[in-house]
Amino acid sequence: MQSLVAAVRCGADAVYFGAGNFNARRNASNFGGDELKKAIDYCHLHSVKCHITLNTLVSDGEMPELIDTLRRICEAGADALIIQDLGVAKLVREICPDIAMHASTQLSTGTPEGIKLLSELGFSRAVLPRELSKAEIEKIAAVSPVELEAFVHGALCMCVSGQCLLSAMLGSRSGNRGLCAQPCRLPFAAKGGTGTDLSLKDLSLIERINELNNIGVCSFKIEGRMKRPEYVAAAVTACRKALDGCYGENDKNELRALFSRSGFTDGYYEAKLGREMFGKREKDDVTSATGELLRKYEKLYEKENAVYPAEFFFSAHIGEKPTLSAKAEGKSVFVEGGNICEQAISRPLDCESVKAQLSKCGGTVFFADSIECDIGENVSVPLSAINALRREALEKLAAEIIYRKPYKLNEYRITKSKAESTDRRKLCIQFSSVEQIPEEIECDRMFLPLDTDADIIKKYSAGVTVPRGLFCNYDTIAKKLENSPAAFALCNTPDALALAKNAGKQVIGGPFMNIFNSVALGEAERLGVSEQVLSYELTTKQIADISGIKTGCVVYGRTPLMLTRNCPVRNGVDCKECKRRSCLTDRKGIYFPVRCENGFSQLYNSVPTYMLDRPGEIRGTSFDMLVFTTETKEEVCEILTAYRLRSAPKGEYTRGLFTRGVE
Ligand SMILES: [Zn+2]
């Protein structure tokens, strides 16, 4: 609450925060129970909007609680919801059609086509990925049917938001469920790199706010829900100053002193990637916030700001009750004293003493702008009664300003229709290169890289994998898709889905579409997905619960832990190695392969996930997916044999999240 007050008093136009368990900072102290309503009322009293984060993936079992939380947020009068899960978006449209929906940056959508798709889903605003360059934002803004919001200050994730499984796979703490443990800040080292080659400096684009404004971005977002109120005050003040054209070097230095990771970066925006963007929290960063500096910013939000001029009209006549009407912000209220005015014995009431009492608006959002009196002759009213009238009038005015017409809320019941399939599960294989394909291969469906020769695609009647990173090259990818003879395409983001649909492909949803519940699966179907690979983060039990179109899960493969725009390997050597053998090493000396293509890098898990010997534990799916990443052709053959024979794993492996799941 203190941080929220700091944001409001320092001039934010909107604040965003979580309510309960479904938000991307579950470790922050969020707003539960009455606090939520109080926080929203406080913001509305200051004409500040409240965007509530409901931006995590939600399982079928959690849906009743999610619906309760959603209703509570809507009843409290929030102005918008920030959403990641397509199922949650669907529920919001059904239950509270009038509340605005903002697409979280967790939806990993950063192309004009993808943003259009979000608009079709009912989103009125998109929070852009932090990885976009100025030119890319311009391209989107030129055609976007929705409002655009961009991060201008705060932490940068190494991985494109919504595509990260590092914390989930290493410790079951899911970034997609608001519990990222930030393992990326630990030493993951590239050869000759910085030693912490997954840790980026914090972003700062505050100097570019007016430029972003001119491009067509309407909202500038500060990250920092887990930071101290003084930091919030400083960051909001800095943005305000920038909008007024008076943000200077000193402001920037103070911001840096309050929190940074060896300074700030604008590398993505400037399209200047590389080692300069990396940084971690050094000793100097920790000690730089002096008591004096903290005190300076604390002062900015200590006291309530009197922002609304109020007009008072006071009236008192013998034999009548004293009355006070007050006007502010286009609202007017009228209050009446409890006792009838009597004749004065010694000193009759005069206008000056009324004015003195009505001017005491301290601690409220009002100040007395004009005071008029209509006082009869020889009237007596105790000053305490005038004070009481003022207090009551201002409280009523505040309530009028806070008031919002309640949202209409609909009942919604989740219905499930599960047609249990008894058919043999089909086999679906994704290859990273054609060299991996064995001479003799039997499978029901194959996905090959988009760049694969047309003849090979035709030979295997294969589908193509649309790359996950599309921000910089989507028009090239769109052309390749149109020219590809493949009938179907594996799509992992709304961006990819939009391109595949435009190219007339049958769409198979990939695991990074983050389909985590049956409602989301229904939405995927509505978007044109015919079959869906479920999220890597589901347990076998959760998988069995999901109903809808045909689904499958990845039962073998090195899980991609990160999709990054900044190749970590390039911090040491050049990126040529990343075709075949680049890797990062963690503190224990474990290797994590890195592969780069199309301007994006993927960091893979050190060991493959292996469920080939336990097929009976996965229930309710129609196909098994094997994903080959770093394997040679010989290794592929071994795995295919193991799949047929249900053999136990030979080398090191993990069961992924099938049994332990994520928090
Ligand atoms: Zn690379």
XYZ file of C-alpha atoms and ligand atoms in Angstrom:
664
model
C 0.000 0.000 0.000
C 2.847 2.363 0.788
C 4.347 1.845 -2.654
C 0.962 2.375 -4.265
C 0.492 5.620 -2.328
C 3.972 6.696 -3.417
C 3.101 6.040 -7.069
C -0.181 7.950 -6.825
C 1.215 10.931 -4.915
C 4.151 11.251 -7.286
C 1.882 11.514 -10.295
C 1.270 8.079 -11.851
C -1.810 7.948 -14.117
C -2.359 4.273 -13.414
C -0.998 1.635 -11.105
C -0.946 -2.129 -11.526
C -0.905 -4.706 -8.782
C -2.003 -8.201 -7.878
C -4.976 -9.413 -5.894
C -4.615 -12.858 -4.418
C -2.905 -15.829 -5.938
C -3.112 -15.287 -9.661
C -0.516 -12.673 -10.494
C 3.008 -12.594 -11.777
C 4.541 -11.430 -8.470
C 3.115 -13.838 -5.977
C 6.060 -13.120 -3.674
C 5.168 -9.436 -3.474
C 2.748 -8.462 -0.729
C -0.385 -8.285 -2.826
C -3.792 -6.891 -1.979
C -6.194 -9.347 -0.369
C -9.680 -8.924 1.115
C -10.702 -5.363 2.025
C -7.283 -4.047 1.054
C -8.108 -4.461 -2.617
C -11.185 -2.264 -2.439
C -9.312 0.267 -0.299
C -6.452 0.413 -2.759
C -8.757 0.840 -5.739
C -10.808 3.517 -3.967
C -7.661 5.371 -3.047
C -6.542 5.390 -6.679
C -9.950 6.435 -7.963
C -10.093 9.262 -5.462
C -6.987 10.552 -7.212
C -8.334 9.814 -10.709
C -5.675 7.116 -11.067
C -6.612 3.912 -12.857
C -6.147 0.444 -11.375
C -4.969 -2.368 -13.594
C -5.099 -5.647 -11.748
C -2.652 -8.358 -12.724
C -4.351 -11.681 -13.319
C -1.470 -12.784 -15.483
C -0.566 -16.332 -14.585
C -1.404 -19.715 -16.037
C -4.269 -21.354 -14.175
C -5.029 -25.080 -13.946
C -8.499 -26.611 -14.283
C -8.503 -27.356 -10.556
C -7.856 -23.702 -9.714
C -10.645 -22.325 -11.894
C -13.279 -21.961 -9.137
C -10.837 -19.878 -7.062
C -9.857 -17.883 -10.142
C -13.510 -17.095 -10.842
C -14.003 -15.950 -7.228
C -10.941 -13.726 -7.459
C -12.102 -12.328 -10.779
C -15.529 -11.461 -9.399
C -13.975 -9.843 -6.339
C -11.703 -7.695 -8.507
C -14.608 -6.613 -10.708
C -16.825 -5.861 -7.707
C -14.056 -3.729 -6.237
C -14.201 -1.617 -9.401
C -10.840 -2.251 -11.073
C -10.386 -0.466 -14.402
C -8.628 -3.236 -16.304
C -7.194 -6.722 -15.991
C -3.765 -7.758 -17.230
C -3.972 -11.304 -18.559
C -1.691 -14.049 -19.868
C -3.815 -17.221 -19.907
C -6.173 -17.477 -22.893
C -8.597 -19.377 -20.663
C -8.649 -16.532 -18.147
C -9.312 -14.072 -20.986
C -12.272 -16.168 -22.083
C -13.690 -16.261 -18.528
C -13.327 -12.500 -18.167
C -15.277 -11.947 -21.406
C -18.018 -14.289 -20.207
C -18.256 -13.120 -16.603
C -17.511 -9.405 -16.865
C -17.728 -8.352 -20.521
C -17.340 -4.644 -19.730
C -14.006 -4.649 -17.939
C -11.006 -3.776 -20.118
C -8.500 -6.551 -20.806
C -4.810 -5.819 -21.298
C -2.621 -8.466 -22.892
C 0.274 -9.170 -20.550
C 3.792 -9.116 -21.927
C 3.660 -12.795 -20.884
C 1.663 -13.435 -24.083
C 4.983 -13.029 -25.958
C 3.330 -11.075 -28.756
C 5.398 -8.531 -30.657
C 4.392 -8.471 -34.309
C 1.641 -6.455 -36.017
C -0.155 -9.695 -36.960
C 0.020 -11.106 -33.444
C -1.281 -7.873 -31.935
C -4.257 -7.981 -34.319
C -5.008 -11.487 -33.115
C -5.009 -10.249 -29.497
C -7.518 -7.602 -30.488
C -9.799 -10.318 -31.897
C -9.631 -12.031 -28.510
C -11.054 -8.925 -26.863
C -7.897 -7.251 -25.592
C -7.985 -3.469 -25.790
C -4.334 -2.948 -24.929
C -1.133 -4.916 -25.431
C 1.901 -4.679 -23.180
C 4.777 -5.023 -25.622
C 7.720 -7.394 -25.162
C 10.740 -5.643 -23.664
C 12.931 -6.962 -26.481
C 11.488 -4.774 -29.243
C 13.524 -2.116 -31.019
C 12.250 1.352 -31.793
C 11.723 0.395 -35.447
C 9.732 -2.694 -34.462
C 7.512 -0.718 -32.103
C 6.921 1.809 -34.895
C 5.804 -0.943 -37.267
C 3.314 -2.246 -34.731
C 2.047 1.192 -33.740
C 1.400 2.092 -37.371
C -1.313 -0.570 -37.686
C -2.248 -1.610 -34.153
C -5.987 -1.836 -33.484
C -5.287 -1.766 -29.727
C -3.549 0.618 -27.329
C 0.126 -0.081 -26.733
C 1.979 -0.056 -23.455
C 5.748 -0.284 -23.146
C 8.064 -0.864 -20.225
C 10.273 2.172 -19.704
C 12.053 1.313 -16.474
C 12.905 -1.693 -14.337
C 14.280 -5.205 -14.527
C 14.866 -7.005 -17.801
C 14.385 -10.736 -18.086
C 16.922 -12.591 -20.182
C 14.153 -14.693 -21.693
C 11.260 -13.387 -23.744
C 8.400 -13.155 -21.218
C 6.053 -16.121 -21.301
C 8.700 -18.353 -22.884
C 10.868 -19.031 -19.825
C 11.024 -22.404 -18.093
C 14.372 -21.995 -16.322
C 12.997 -21.439 -12.831
C 10.240 -24.034 -13.340
C 12.576 -26.770 -14.561
C 15.368 -26.099 -12.072
C 13.241 -25.704 -8.964
C 9.528 -26.081 -9.793
C 9.021 -22.363 -9.271
C 7.208 -21.213 -12.363
C 7.743 -17.814 -13.911
C 4.446 -18.315 -15.699
C 2.751 -18.680 -12.332
C 4.300 -15.705 -10.612
C 6.966 -17.530 -8.654
C 10.136 -17.032 -10.664
C 13.109 -17.651 -8.368
C 15.388 -15.675 -10.732
C 17.994 -18.398 -11.255
C 19.120 -16.336 -14.262
C 20.853 -13.962 -11.812
C 23.138 -16.822 -10.676
C 26.397 -17.651 -12.436
C 25.639 -19.211 -15.819
C 28.861 -18.678 -17.668
C 29.719 -18.543 -21.345
C 33.336 -19.202 -22.344
C 35.112 -15.856 -21.968
C 31.861 -14.163 -20.932
C 30.856 -12.058 -17.946
C 30.351 -14.982 -15.574
C 26.671 -14.168 -15.235
C 25.715 -14.375 -18.858
C 21.965 -14.616 -18.270
C 21.782 -11.477 -16.127
C 20.878 -8.251 -17.895
C 21.119 -4.739 -16.556
C 17.861 -2.973 -15.777
C 16.054 -1.226 -18.580
C 15.670 2.521 -18.677
C 13.937 4.332 -21.519
C 12.741 7.261 -19.439
C 14.636 9.661 -21.710
C 12.694 8.230 -24.637
C 9.224 8.658 -23.207
C 8.247 11.547 -25.447
C 9.610 9.718 -28.472
C 7.563 6.633 -27.564
C 4.570 8.878 -27.080
C 4.992 10.267 -30.599
C 5.318 6.762 -32.017
C 1.910 5.945 -30.563
C 2.638 4.170 -27.281
C 0.011 5.429 -24.842
C 1.216 4.020 -21.552
C 4.674 3.840 -19.983
C 5.190 1.080 -17.531
C 7.557 0.932 -14.582
C 8.482 -2.513 -13.315
C 9.032 -2.733 -9.585
C 6.281 -4.354 -7.601
C 8.834 -5.835 -5.241
C 10.849 -2.621 -4.798
C 10.788 -0.081 -1.969
C 8.377 2.900 -2.021
C 11.247 5.401 -2.348
C 12.243 3.688 -5.581
C 8.659 3.874 -6.823
C 8.571 7.580 -5.962
C 11.837 8.234 -7.791
C 10.893 6.267 -10.914
C 7.451 7.863 -11.216
C 8.884 11.322 -10.603
C 11.534 10.698 -13.251
C 8.875 9.730 -15.818
C 6.807 12.800 -14.950
C 9.851 14.997 -15.408
C 10.667 13.324 -18.701
C 7.155 13.982 -19.982
C 7.616 17.623 -19.003
C 10.978 17.696 -20.754
C 13.052 18.282 -17.638
C 14.559 14.883 -16.831
C 18.283 15.291 -16.407
C 21.527 13.521 -15.628
C 21.109 14.095 -11.889
C 17.679 12.440 -11.856
C 19.139 9.477 -13.686
C 22.021 9.191 -11.243
C 19.645 9.228 -8.307
C 17.503 6.536 -9.899
C 20.603 4.471 -10.444
C 21.664 4.995 -6.834
C 18.277 3.738 -5.620
C 18.430 0.512 -7.634
C 20.370 -0.783 -10.579
C 22.388 -3.715 -11.754
C 25.639 -1.946 -12.718
C 23.698 0.758 -14.535
C 20.916 0.785 -17.104
C 20.539 -0.340 -20.704
C 18.507 0.715 -23.725
C 20.103 -1.960 -25.915
C 16.928 -3.599 -27.199
C 15.284 -0.288 -28.059
C 18.404 0.925 -29.845
C 18.890 -2.490 -31.469
C 22.410 -2.567 -30.023
C 22.652 -5.972 -28.442
C 25.701 -7.472 -26.806
C 27.849 -7.652 -23.737
C 27.162 -4.038 -22.744
C 23.619 -5.053 -21.857
C 24.694 -7.531 -19.212
C 25.154 -6.664 -15.573
C 24.512 -7.897 -12.096
C 23.949 -6.288 -8.740
C 27.370 -5.246 -7.468
C 28.388 -4.122 -3.992
C 28.348 -0.467 -5.108
C 24.772 -0.851 -6.313
C 23.685 -2.095 -2.910
C 25.337 0.647 -0.874
C 24.542 3.593 -3.142
C 21.076 4.368 -1.752
C 22.060 6.766 1.050
C 19.724 7.671 3.887
C 19.686 11.229 2.619
C 18.551 10.185 -0.847
C 15.869 7.884 0.530
C 14.614 10.715 2.741
C 14.448 13.072 -0.259
C 12.101 10.743 -2.119
C 10.165 9.723 0.959
C 9.214 13.375 1.416
C 7.482 13.349 -1.955
C 4.767 10.986 -0.806
C 4.540 11.622 2.937
C 1.578 13.947 2.715
C -1.704 13.767 0.906
C -1.828 16.045 -2.125
C -4.667 18.560 -2.198
C -5.514 18.200 -5.884
C -9.144 19.255 -6.180
C -10.325 22.851 -5.698
C -13.561 22.808 -3.706
C -16.321 25.445 -3.630
C -18.271 25.794 -0.392
C -21.589 27.435 0.289
C -22.539 27.753 3.953
C -25.911 28.832 5.258
C -27.188 29.427 8.822
C -30.438 31.027 9.992
C -32.145 31.061 13.378
C -34.693 28.258 13.657
C -33.119 26.247 10.812
C -30.334 23.707 10.686
C -27.008 25.026 9.300
C -26.228 23.640 5.847
C -23.162 23.273 3.706
C -22.997 22.478 0.025
C -19.678 21.620 -1.595
C -18.615 21.188 -5.210
C -15.486 19.670 -6.727
C -14.605 17.693 -9.858
C -18.097 18.279 -11.245
C -19.714 16.634 -8.208
C -21.819 18.426 -5.643
C -23.026 17.398 -2.211
C -25.256 18.899 0.444
C -25.084 18.303 4.203
C -27.102 19.536 7.131
C -26.134 20.061 10.798
C -27.786 18.092 13.587
C -29.067 21.020 15.678
C -31.197 24.045 14.895
C -29.365 27.407 14.958
C -30.107 29.493 17.995
C -29.848 33.144 18.866
C -26.359 34.205 19.888
C -25.986 35.330 23.484
C -22.615 37.063 23.175
C -20.686 36.694 19.847
C -22.780 36.010 16.720
C -21.309 33.872 13.918
C -19.522 35.801 11.159
C -18.334 34.838 7.708
C -14.643 35.106 8.661
C -14.839 32.392 11.295
C -16.812 30.123 8.915
C -14.101 30.610 6.267
C -11.408 29.783 8.818
C -13.099 26.471 9.645
C -13.936 25.492 6.055
C -10.367 26.171 4.894
C -9.026 23.408 7.122
C -8.991 20.712 4.414
C -5.560 19.357 5.378
C -5.067 15.625 4.954
C -7.696 15.409 2.225
C -7.445 15.659 -1.546
C -9.348 18.973 -1.492
C -8.495 22.586 -0.852
C -10.954 25.407 -0.334
C -11.033 27.413 -3.534
C -14.035 29.602 -2.735
C -16.247 29.963 0.311
C -19.550 31.809 0.334
C -21.738 32.390 3.362
C -25.348 33.230 3.946
C -25.591 33.936 7.665
C -28.649 35.397 9.335
C -28.412 38.071 11.990
C -27.274 37.149 15.451
C -26.940 33.435 14.691
C -25.003 31.071 16.906
C -23.379 27.900 15.535
C -20.587 26.129 17.428
C -17.325 25.969 15.447
C -17.212 22.230 16.094
C -20.497 21.903 14.178
C -18.989 23.756 11.191
C -15.967 21.458 11.275
C -18.254 18.452 11.356
C -20.168 19.777 8.325
C -16.903 20.268 6.420
C -15.708 16.767 7.225
C -19.008 15.191 6.235
C -19.236 17.200 3.014
C -15.694 16.289 1.956
C -16.260 12.627 2.738
C -19.392 12.655 0.612
C -17.557 14.434 -2.201
C -14.772 11.860 -2.038
C -17.344 9.056 -2.208
C -18.937 10.714 -5.258
C -15.562 10.963 -6.985
C -14.722 7.354 -6.132
C -18.089 6.032 -7.277
C -18.127 3.876 -10.415
C -21.141 2.204 -11.901
C -20.808 -1.455 -10.888
C -19.944 -3.927 -13.622
C -22.638 -6.316 -14.696
C -21.433 -9.776 -13.681
C -22.678 -12.940 -15.350
C -22.842 -16.436 -13.960
C -20.500 -18.832 -15.649
C -20.279 -22.544 -15.304
C -17.377 -24.463 -16.732
C -18.654 -27.418 -18.677
C -16.455 -30.319 -19.583
C -16.930 -32.795 -22.330
C -14.329 -35.465 -22.383
C -14.508 -38.103 -25.044
C -11.960 -40.574 -23.695
C -10.015 -41.921 -26.617
C -9.061 -45.558 -26.646
C -7.086 -45.280 -29.867
C -3.363 -45.817 -29.923
C -1.560 -42.583 -29.196
C -0.048 -41.250 -32.377
C 3.641 -40.426 -32.646
C 4.706 -36.969 -33.599
C 8.357 -35.976 -34.029
C 9.981 -32.581 -34.197
C 13.460 -32.393 -35.725
C 15.839 -29.458 -35.488
C 17.634 -30.403 -38.695
C 17.090 -32.802 -41.566
C 20.426 -34.510 -40.788
C 18.765 -35.990 -37.723
C 16.139 -37.907 -39.729
C 16.927 -41.657 -39.798
C 16.856 -43.481 -43.160
C 13.957 -45.529 -41.992
C 11.433 -43.614 -40.004
C 7.932 -44.442 -38.943
C 5.800 -41.794 -37.350
C 2.368 -40.288 -37.744
C 3.534 -36.754 -38.123
C 6.802 -34.914 -38.478
C 7.774 -31.286 -37.996
C 10.825 -29.923 -39.774
C 12.478 -26.510 -39.636
C 10.785 -23.898 -41.790
C 13.915 -23.574 -43.939
C 13.799 -27.234 -45.008
C 13.845 -27.929 -48.783
C 10.396 -28.299 -50.297
C 11.282 -31.760 -51.661
C 12.060 -33.092 -48.201
C 8.862 -31.613 -46.756
C 6.912 -33.338 -49.522
C 8.781 -36.605 -49.132
C 7.717 -36.933 -45.494
C 4.429 -35.002 -45.797
C 5.964 -33.028 -42.948
C 4.732 -29.944 -41.195
C 6.974 -27.015 -40.357
C 7.928 -25.446 -37.051
C 7.363 -21.698 -37.002
C 10.248 -20.112 -35.057
C 9.289 -18.762 -31.643
C 11.246 -15.548 -32.056
C 9.516 -13.456 -34.699
C 9.886 -9.821 -33.668
C 12.564 -8.911 -36.176
C 11.911 -11.197 -39.101
C 8.211 -11.911 -39.242
C 7.764 -10.756 -42.835
C 10.508 -13.109 -44.032
C 8.983 -15.930 -42.003
C 5.530 -15.114 -43.402
C 6.866 -15.443 -46.957
C 8.616 -18.706 -46.169
C 5.385 -20.048 -44.715
C 3.411 -19.022 -47.785
C 5.948 -20.704 -50.060
C 6.247 -23.868 -48.000
C 4.462 -26.958 -49.340
C 3.758 -28.046 -45.734
C 0.076 -28.397 -44.950
C 0.437 -27.749 -41.244
C 2.549 -25.636 -38.928
C 3.580 -25.897 -35.275
C 2.971 -22.536 -33.602
C 4.111 -21.487 -30.148
C 2.925 -17.896 -29.832
C 0.011 -15.737 -31.015
C 2.505 -14.162 -33.454
C 3.286 -17.548 -35.022
C -0.353 -18.552 -35.045
C -1.369 -15.398 -36.892
C 1.312 -15.929 -39.556
C 0.422 -19.604 -40.059
C -3.268 -18.834 -40.395
C -2.542 -16.064 -42.919
C -0.514 -18.581 -44.922
C -3.455 -20.988 -44.929
C -1.772 -23.666 -42.825
C -3.474 -26.058 -40.484
C -2.283 -24.954 -37.053
C -0.930 -27.310 -34.415
C -0.442 -25.468 -31.135
C 3.001 -25.902 -29.609
C 3.890 -26.268 -25.919
C 4.850 -22.592 -25.598
C 1.324 -21.499 -26.419
C 1.139 -22.224 -22.670
C -2.189 -24.036 -22.804
C -2.681 -24.947 -19.159
C -6.438 -25.603 -18.795
C -9.515 -26.761 -20.686
C -10.913 -23.265 -21.189
C -7.658 -22.145 -22.794
C -7.743 -25.245 -24.978
C -11.213 -24.201 -26.139
C -9.886 -20.750 -26.973
C -7.007 -22.262 -28.927
C -9.579 -24.197 -30.934
C -11.550 -21.009 -31.548
C -8.342 -19.441 -32.880
C -8.051 -22.227 -35.410
C -5.758 -24.659 -33.609
C -6.697 -28.226 -34.582
C -4.457 -30.109 -32.165
C -2.514 -28.851 -29.195
C 0.732 -29.790 -27.471
C 0.119 -28.986 -23.809
C 2.322 -26.851 -21.580
C 5.558 -28.387 -20.288
C 4.537 -27.333 -16.792
C 1.530 -29.614 -16.354
C 1.581 -32.765 -14.211
C 0.205 -36.052 -15.527
C -2.833 -35.529 -13.299
C -3.498 -32.053 -14.715
C -2.994 -33.377 -18.251
C -5.613 -36.065 -17.646
C -8.075 -33.381 -16.446
C -7.871 -31.302 -19.605
C -10.627 -31.805 -22.116
C -11.360 -30.464 -25.581
C -9.593 -30.869 -28.918
C -6.892 -33.487 -29.389
C -3.834 -32.933 -27.241
C -0.391 -34.334 -26.847
C 2.644 -33.780 -24.685
C 6.374 -33.836 -25.129
C 7.495 -37.199 -23.729
C 11.096 -36.871 -24.854
C 13.452 -33.990 -25.484
C 15.683 -31.337 -24.026
C 13.243 -28.717 -22.796
C 13.986 -25.226 -24.112
C 14.540 -23.230 -20.930
C 14.882 -19.805 -22.496
C 14.274 -17.947 -25.716
C 16.526 -14.926 -25.797
C 17.218 -12.178 -28.240
C 20.659 -11.623 -26.841
C 22.998 -14.545 -27.443
C 24.778 -15.180 -24.104
C 27.589 -17.042 -25.852
C 28.509 -13.914 -27.777
C 29.629 -12.349 -24.504
C 32.761 -14.442 -24.931
C 33.198 -15.786 -28.428
C 31.318 -15.174 -31.647
C 27.998 -16.750 -32.468
C 29.292 -19.135 -35.156
C 29.660 -21.908 -32.600
C 25.958 -21.642 -31.783
C 24.971 -23.714 -34.794
C 26.441 -26.868 -33.266
C 28.065 -26.806 -29.871
C 27.715 -23.644 -27.781
C 26.803 -23.955 -24.131
C 26.667 -22.244 -20.777
C 28.025 -23.736 -17.562
C 26.384 -23.340 -14.181
C 28.024 -23.224 -10.733
C 28.232 -26.987 -10.566
C 29.873 -27.269 -13.962
C 26.744 -28.574 -15.673
C 26.417 -27.781 -19.379
C 23.353 -26.142 -20.898
C 23.397 -26.152 -24.719
C 22.728 -22.905 -26.594
C 21.577 -22.787 -30.215
C 21.059 -19.638 -32.253
C 19.067 -19.007 -35.393
C 16.985 -16.255 -36.961
C 18.250 -13.683 -34.478
C 17.181 -15.641 -31.406
C 18.941 -18.061 -29.061
C 17.511 -21.026 -27.259
C 18.974 -22.304 -24.039
C 18.250 -25.999 -23.554
C 18.090 -28.106 -20.438
C 21.273 -29.984 -19.552
C 19.503 -33.337 -19.792
C 16.500 -34.528 -21.780
C 13.104 -35.117 -20.273
C 12.354 -38.807 -20.595
C 8.962 -40.497 -20.170
C 9.327 -43.213 -22.827
C 9.318 -46.003 -20.241
C 6.205 -44.730 -18.494
C 3.604 -44.285 -21.241
C 0.776 -45.539 -19.021
C 1.200 -42.587 -16.667
C 0.164 -40.106 -19.296
C -3.559 -40.286 -19.847
C -6.071 -38.350 -21.881
C -3.807 -37.350 -24.766
C -4.016 -38.354 -28.422
C -0.396 -38.091 -29.428
C 3.133 -38.267 -28.024
C 5.670 -35.737 -29.128
C 9.403 -36.389 -29.349
C 11.503 -33.270 -29.724
C 15.023 -33.650 -31.061
C 17.363 -30.748 -30.478
C 21.057 -31.545 -30.069
C 20.815 -35.284 -30.873
C 22.737 -36.953 -33.680
C 21.015 -39.292 -36.139
C 22.314 -42.309 -34.171
C 20.911 -40.938 -30.946
C 17.586 -40.296 -32.652
C 17.481 -43.947 -33.757
C 18.159 -45.120 -30.211
C 15.378 -42.962 -28.804
C 12.913 -44.179 -31.435
C 13.740 -47.762 -30.508
C 13.354 -46.910 -26.846
C 9.963 -45.359 -27.631
C 8.821 -48.601 -29.305
C 10.187 -50.842 -26.574
C 9.310 -48.524 -23.703
C 12.882 -48.921 -22.477
C 14.349 -47.298 -19.403
C 16.597 -44.295 -20.015
C 20.276 -44.979 -20.599
C 22.039 -41.707 -19.879
C 21.174 -38.864 -17.562
C 17.621 -37.647 -17.782
C 14.831 -35.858 -15.929
C 11.128 -36.608 -15.571
C 10.542 -32.935 -16.221
C 7.508 -31.559 -14.459
C 5.244 -34.538 -15.150
C 5.299 -35.718 -11.560
C 6.565 -32.806 -9.462
C 4.741 -30.065 -11.357
C 5.165 -26.382 -10.567
C 4.011 -24.234 -7.680
Zn 24.753 -17.511 -30.374
